[in-house]
Amino acid sequence: MLPKFMFIALSGVAALGLAACADGPARKVEPTWEQAANNPLVPANYRAADALLAQIRPSVGNGQPLIMATVVSIDALEKSSTLGRLISEQVAGRFTQAGYRMIEVKFGNAIYMKRDQGELMLTREISNLAKSHDAQAVVVGTYGESNDYVFVNLKIVQPSTNTVIAVHDYVMPLDSSMRSLLRRYGQQHQ
């Protein structure tokens, strides 16, 4: 049996330890490599690219390049975010894995659409870029946020006619990771 003074001392130490835990900042649990490898963002973007690829084969061959524009916010077409740029990178990467030559352009609305037009219309700059690279199509996209989800829309457009030849929509949960990827643009580029 413990002497009474040791019991009191140990109880005091335990109480201080519990108090420190209760009052101190919560420690963020860091993700593991295994959790990172199982993150669903890359597979979701690859599935979206695969869905677009399935729609354009065999009408769009891999002989001529395609242009990948930056995926932008539907509410601010001149802005993107880390999430929008990641989607663009991963979709372009998947097209490259499928044998397509991809040309990247990292611009906002100058590439996607004319703001004063109510419909999708590729600007003169993208049309000229498509002609100079002999690009047969342009991959464009937008994302929008709700309280709980991020909605992504990707389209493949023929630059000579502005005809949409493929489209794919998908939804991702607006969790803390997504909020971080969406918030970064505003913090860094205000």
mmCIF file of C-alpha atoms in Angstrom:
data_model
loop_
_atom_site.group_PDB
_atom_site.id
_atom_site.type_symbol
_atom_site.label_atom_id
_atom_site.label_comp_id
_atom_site.label_asym_id
_atom_site.label_seq_id
_atom_site.Cartn_x
_atom_site.Cartn_y
_atom_site.Cartn_z
ATOM 1 C CA MET A 1 0.000 0.000 0.000
ATOM 2 C CA LEU A 2 1.261 3.485 -0.826
ATOM 3 C CA PRO A 3 2.002 5.875 1.952
ATOM 4 C CA LYS A 4 -0.568 8.629 2.207
ATOM 5 C CA PHE A 5 1.848 11.419 1.124
ATOM 6 C CA MET A 6 2.881 9.469 -2.049
ATOM 7 C CA PHE A 7 -0.760 8.896 -2.935
ATOM 8 C CA ILE A 8 -1.459 12.623 -2.577
ATOM 9 C CA ALA A 9 1.649 13.529 -4.624
ATOM 10 C CA LEU A 10 0.765 11.105 -7.432
ATOM 11 C CA SER A 11 -2.817 12.333 -7.433
ATOM 12 C CA GLY A 12 -1.558 15.913 -7.756
ATOM 13 C CA VAL A 13 0.717 15.020 -10.666
ATOM 14 C CA ALA A 14 -2.122 13.181 -12.406
ATOM 15 C CA ALA A 15 -4.465 16.119 -11.859
ATOM 16 C CA LEU A 16 -1.889 18.554 -13.277
ATOM 17 C CA GLY A 17 -1.400 16.287 -16.274
ATOM 18 C CA LEU A 18 -5.139 16.121 -16.911
ATOM 19 C CA ALA A 19 -5.472 19.875 -16.480
ATOM 20 C CA ALA A 20 -2.648 20.479 -18.951
ATOM 21 C CA CYS A 21 -4.369 18.207 -21.461
ATOM 22 C CA ALA A 22 -7.689 19.957 -20.988
ATOM 23 C CA ASP A 23 -6.305 23.519 -21.217
ATOM 24 C CA GLY A 24 -3.554 23.013 -23.796
ATOM 25 C CA PRO A 25 -4.059 23.198 -27.528
ATOM 26 C CA ALA A 26 -5.266 20.015 -29.134
ATOM 27 C CA ARG A 27 -2.524 18.273 -31.024
ATOM 28 C CA LYS A 28 -3.335 17.627 -34.633
ATOM 29 C CA VAL A 29 -2.946 14.012 -35.557
ATOM 30 C CA GLU A 30 -0.723 13.852 -38.610
ATOM 31 C CA PRO A 31 -1.772 11.607 -41.494
ATOM 32 C CA THR A 32 0.260 8.516 -42.153
ATOM 33 C CA TRP A 33 1.839 7.512 -45.451
ATOM 34 C CA GLU A 34 -0.778 4.795 -45.739
ATOM 35 C CA GLN A 35 -3.596 7.309 -45.290
ATOM 36 C CA ALA A 36 -1.993 9.588 -47.876
ATOM 37 C CA ALA A 37 -1.738 6.695 -50.345
ATOM 38 C CA ASN A 38 -5.467 6.028 -49.841
ATOM 39 C CA ASN A 39 -6.571 9.656 -50.248
ATOM 40 C CA PRO A 40 -9.482 9.682 -52.722
ATOM 41 C CA LEU A 41 -8.664 12.963 -54.547
ATOM 42 C CA VAL A 42 -6.319 11.584 -57.215
ATOM 43 C CA PRO A 43 -8.508 8.528 -57.982
ATOM 44 C CA ALA A 44 -11.597 10.788 -58.281
ATOM 45 C CA ASN A 45 -9.808 13.032 -60.789
ATOM 46 C CA TYR A 46 -8.453 10.023 -62.698
ATOM 47 C CA ARG A 47 -11.984 8.553 -62.925
ATOM 48 C CA ALA A 48 -13.209 11.888 -64.279
ATOM 49 C CA ALA A 49 -10.455 11.903 -66.919
ATOM 50 C CA ASP A 50 -11.258 8.282 -67.795
ATOM 51 C CA ALA A 51 -14.934 9.226 -68.269
ATOM 52 C CA LEU A 52 -13.927 12.025 -70.651
ATOM 53 C CA LEU A 53 -11.544 9.721 -72.517
ATOM 54 C CA ALA A 54 -14.300 7.143 -72.977
ATOM 55 C CA GLN A 55 -16.518 9.806 -74.568
ATOM 56 C CA ILE A 56 -13.952 11.121 -77.049
ATOM 57 C CA ARG A 57 -12.549 7.846 -78.325
ATOM 58 C CA PRO A 58 -12.211 7.206 -81.264
ATOM 59 C CA SER A 59 -13.299 10.628 -82.604
ATOM 60 C CA VAL A 60 -10.376 12.430 -80.936
ATOM 61 C CA GLY A 61 -7.146 10.648 -81.684
ATOM 62 C CA ASN A 62 -3.901 10.975 -79.818
ATOM 63 C CA GLY A 63 -1.997 12.244 -82.865
ATOM 64 C CA GLN A 64 -2.779 15.907 -82.242
ATOM 65 C CA PRO A 65 -2.339 17.525 -78.831
ATOM 66 C CA LEU A 66 -5.029 18.713 -76.469
ATOM 67 C CA ILE A 67 -4.861 21.817 -74.304
ATOM 68 C CA MET A 68 -5.542 21.613 -70.570
ATOM 69 C CA ALA A 69 -6.844 24.875 -69.113
ATOM 70 C CA THR A 70 -6.846 25.563 -65.389
ATOM 71 C CA VAL A 71 -10.047 24.493 -63.629
ATOM 72 C CA VAL A 72 -11.563 27.685 -62.203
ATOM 73 C CA SER A 73 -14.178 28.729 -59.669
ATOM 74 C CA ILE A 74 -17.629 28.988 -61.253
ATOM 75 C CA ASP A 75 -18.263 32.052 -59.084
ATOM 76 C CA ALA A 76 -15.061 33.855 -60.102
ATOM 77 C CA LEU A 77 -13.863 32.647 -63.489
ATOM 78 C CA GLU A 78 -10.704 34.724 -63.230
ATOM 79 C CA LYS A 79 -9.639 32.778 -60.113
ATOM 80 C CA SER A 80 -8.630 29.268 -59.368
ATOM 81 C CA SER A 81 -7.290 27.642 -56.229
ATOM 82 C CA THR A 82 -4.896 24.942 -55.248
ATOM 83 C CA LEU A 83 -7.760 22.491 -55.757
ATOM 84 C CA GLY A 84 -8.496 23.776 -59.271
ATOM 85 C CA ARG A 85 -4.847 23.574 -60.257
ATOM 86 C CA LEU A 86 -4.509 20.064 -58.801
ATOM 87 C CA ILE A 87 -7.558 18.861 -60.730
ATOM 88 C CA SER A 88 -6.039 20.303 -63.924
ATOM 89 C CA GLU A 89 -2.678 18.666 -63.269
ATOM 90 C CA GLN A 90 -4.176 15.280 -62.465
ATOM 91 C CA VAL A 91 -6.600 15.234 -65.403
ATOM 92 C CA ALA A 92 -3.812 16.258 -67.790
ATOM 93 C CA GLY A 93 -1.608 13.590 -66.255
ATOM 94 C CA ARG A 94 -4.233 10.918 -66.849
ATOM 95 C CA PHE A 95 -4.642 12.003 -70.488
ATOM 96 C CA THR A 96 -0.856 11.788 -70.865
ATOM 97 C CA GLN A 97 -0.902 8.273 -69.392
ATOM 98 C CA ALA A 98 -3.527 7.396 -72.030
ATOM 99 C CA GLY A 99 -1.135 8.485 -74.798
ATOM 100 C CA TYR A 100 -2.364 12.034 -75.480
ATOM 101 C CA ARG A 101 0.031 14.952 -75.829
ATOM 102 C CA MET A 102 -1.125 17.647 -73.441
ATOM 103 C CA ILE A 103 -0.348 21.349 -73.612
ATOM 104 C CA GLU A 104 -0.910 23.210 -70.368
ATOM 105 C CA VAL A 105 -2.098 26.753 -70.017
ATOM 106 C CA LYS A 106 -2.409 28.224 -66.573
ATOM 107 C CA PHE A 107 -4.673 31.191 -67.050
ATOM 108 C CA GLY A 108 -8.075 31.968 -65.618
ATOM 109 C CA ASN A 109 -11.024 33.287 -67.589
ATOM 110 C CA ALA A 110 -8.848 34.461 -70.493
ATOM 111 C CA ILE A 111 -8.757 30.814 -71.452
ATOM 112 C CA TYR A 112 -12.138 29.553 -70.334
ATOM 113 C CA MET A 113 -14.799 31.969 -71.507
ATOM 114 C CA LYS A 114 -15.654 35.537 -72.252
ATOM 115 C CA ARG A 115 -17.345 37.015 -69.197
ATOM 116 C CA ASP A 116 -19.868 39.064 -71.134
ATOM 117 C CA GLN A 117 -21.112 36.026 -73.020
ATOM 118 C CA GLY A 118 -23.773 33.864 -71.403
ATOM 119 C CA GLU A 119 -22.461 30.674 -72.927
ATOM 120 C CA LEU A 120 -19.233 28.793 -73.307
ATOM 121 C CA MET A 121 -17.103 30.601 -75.840
ATOM 122 C CA LEU A 122 -13.399 30.118 -76.148
ATOM 123 C CA THR A 123 -11.541 33.368 -76.435
ATOM 124 C CA ARG A 124 -9.439 34.455 -79.356
ATOM 125 C CA GLU A 125 -6.281 33.760 -77.325
ATOM 126 C CA ILE A 126 -7.152 30.108 -76.793
ATOM 127 C CA SER A 127 -8.253 29.726 -80.398
ATOM 128 C CA ASN A 128 -4.931 31.168 -81.551
ATOM 129 C CA LEU A 129 -3.055 28.955 -79.099
ATOM 130 C CA ALA A 130 -4.978 25.913 -80.307
ATOM 131 C CA LYS A 131 -4.143 26.775 -83.931
ATOM 132 C CA SER A 132 -0.463 27.406 -83.194
ATOM 133 C CA HIS A 133 -0.169 24.013 -81.460
ATOM 134 C CA ASP A 134 -2.527 22.247 -83.876
ATOM 135 C CA ALA A 135 -4.604 21.261 -80.827
ATOM 136 C CA GLN A 136 -7.739 19.338 -81.629
ATOM 137 C CA ALA A 137 -9.529 20.046 -78.372
ATOM 138 C CA VAL A 138 -9.395 21.965 -75.092
ATOM 139 C CA VAL A 139 -10.200 20.556 -71.645
ATOM 140 C CA VAL A 140 -11.856 23.204 -69.458
ATOM 141 C CA GLY A 141 -13.554 23.000 -66.104
ATOM 142 C CA THR A 142 -15.218 24.721 -63.202
ATOM 143 C CA TYR A 143 -15.882 23.901 -59.573
ATOM 144 C CA GLY A 144 -18.469 25.255 -57.168
ATOM 145 C CA GLU A 145 -18.864 24.902 -53.426
ATOM 146 C CA SER A 146 -21.883 24.257 -51.257
ATOM 147 C CA ASN A 147 -21.875 23.848 -47.481
ATOM 148 C CA ASP A 148 -20.956 20.178 -47.740
ATOM 149 C CA TYR A 149 -19.686 19.457 -51.263
ATOM 150 C CA VAL A 150 -17.484 20.606 -54.131
ATOM 151 C CA PHE A 151 -19.130 20.120 -57.522
ATOM 152 C CA VAL A 152 -16.758 19.764 -60.487
ATOM 153 C CA ASN A 153 -17.672 20.054 -64.164
ATOM 154 C CA LEU A 154 -15.150 19.159 -66.879
ATOM 155 C CA LYS A 155 -15.721 19.635 -70.620
ATOM 156 C CA ILE A 156 -13.796 18.951 -73.769
ATOM 157 C CA VAL A 157 -14.414 21.583 -76.405
ATOM 158 C CA GLN A 158 -13.381 21.730 -80.072
ATOM 159 C CA PRO A 159 -11.777 25.164 -80.447
ATOM 160 C CA SER A 160 -12.742 25.651 -84.104
ATOM 161 C CA THR A 161 -16.488 25.324 -83.432
ATOM 162 C CA ASN A 162 -16.823 25.812 -79.627
ATOM 163 C CA THR A 163 -18.686 22.494 -79.650
ATOM 164 C CA VAL A 164 -18.675 20.533 -76.403
ATOM 165 C CA ILE A 165 -17.753 16.969 -77.327
ATOM 166 C CA ALA A 166 -17.485 15.454 -73.843
ATOM 167 C CA VAL A 167 -18.590 16.366 -70.348
ATOM 168 C CA HIS A 168 -18.264 14.843 -66.906
ATOM 169 C CA ASP A 169 -19.586 16.011 -63.526
ATOM 170 C CA TYR A 170 -18.547 14.699 -60.146
ATOM 171 C CA VAL A 171 -18.866 15.663 -56.492
ATOM 172 C CA MET A 172 -16.371 15.588 -53.643
ATOM 173 C CA PRO A 173 -17.046 16.111 -49.927
ATOM 174 C CA LEU A 174 -16.112 19.531 -48.579
ATOM 175 C CA ASP A 175 -13.984 18.211 -45.734
ATOM 176 C CA SER A 176 -11.130 20.005 -43.970
ATOM 177 C CA SER A 177 -8.650 18.913 -46.630
ATOM 178 C CA MET A 178 -10.806 20.350 -49.430
ATOM 179 C CA ARG A 179 -11.405 23.568 -47.478
ATOM 180 C CA SER A 180 -7.660 23.961 -47.169
ATOM 181 C CA LEU A 181 -7.141 23.484 -50.925
ATOM 182 C CA LEU A 182 -9.911 25.980 -51.740
ATOM 183 C CA ARG A 183 -8.884 28.591 -49.181
ATOM 184 C CA ARG A 184 -5.243 28.855 -50.191
ATOM 185 C CA TYR A 185 -5.830 31.007 -53.261
ATOM 186 C CA GLY A 186 -7.607 33.711 -51.293
ATOM 187 C CA GLN A 187 -4.926 33.813 -48.595
ATOM 188 C CA GLN A 188 -2.009 34.010 -51.014
ATOM 189 C CA HIS A 189 -3.491 36.134 -53.806
ATOM 190 C CA GLN A 190 -5.669 38.820 -52.219
#
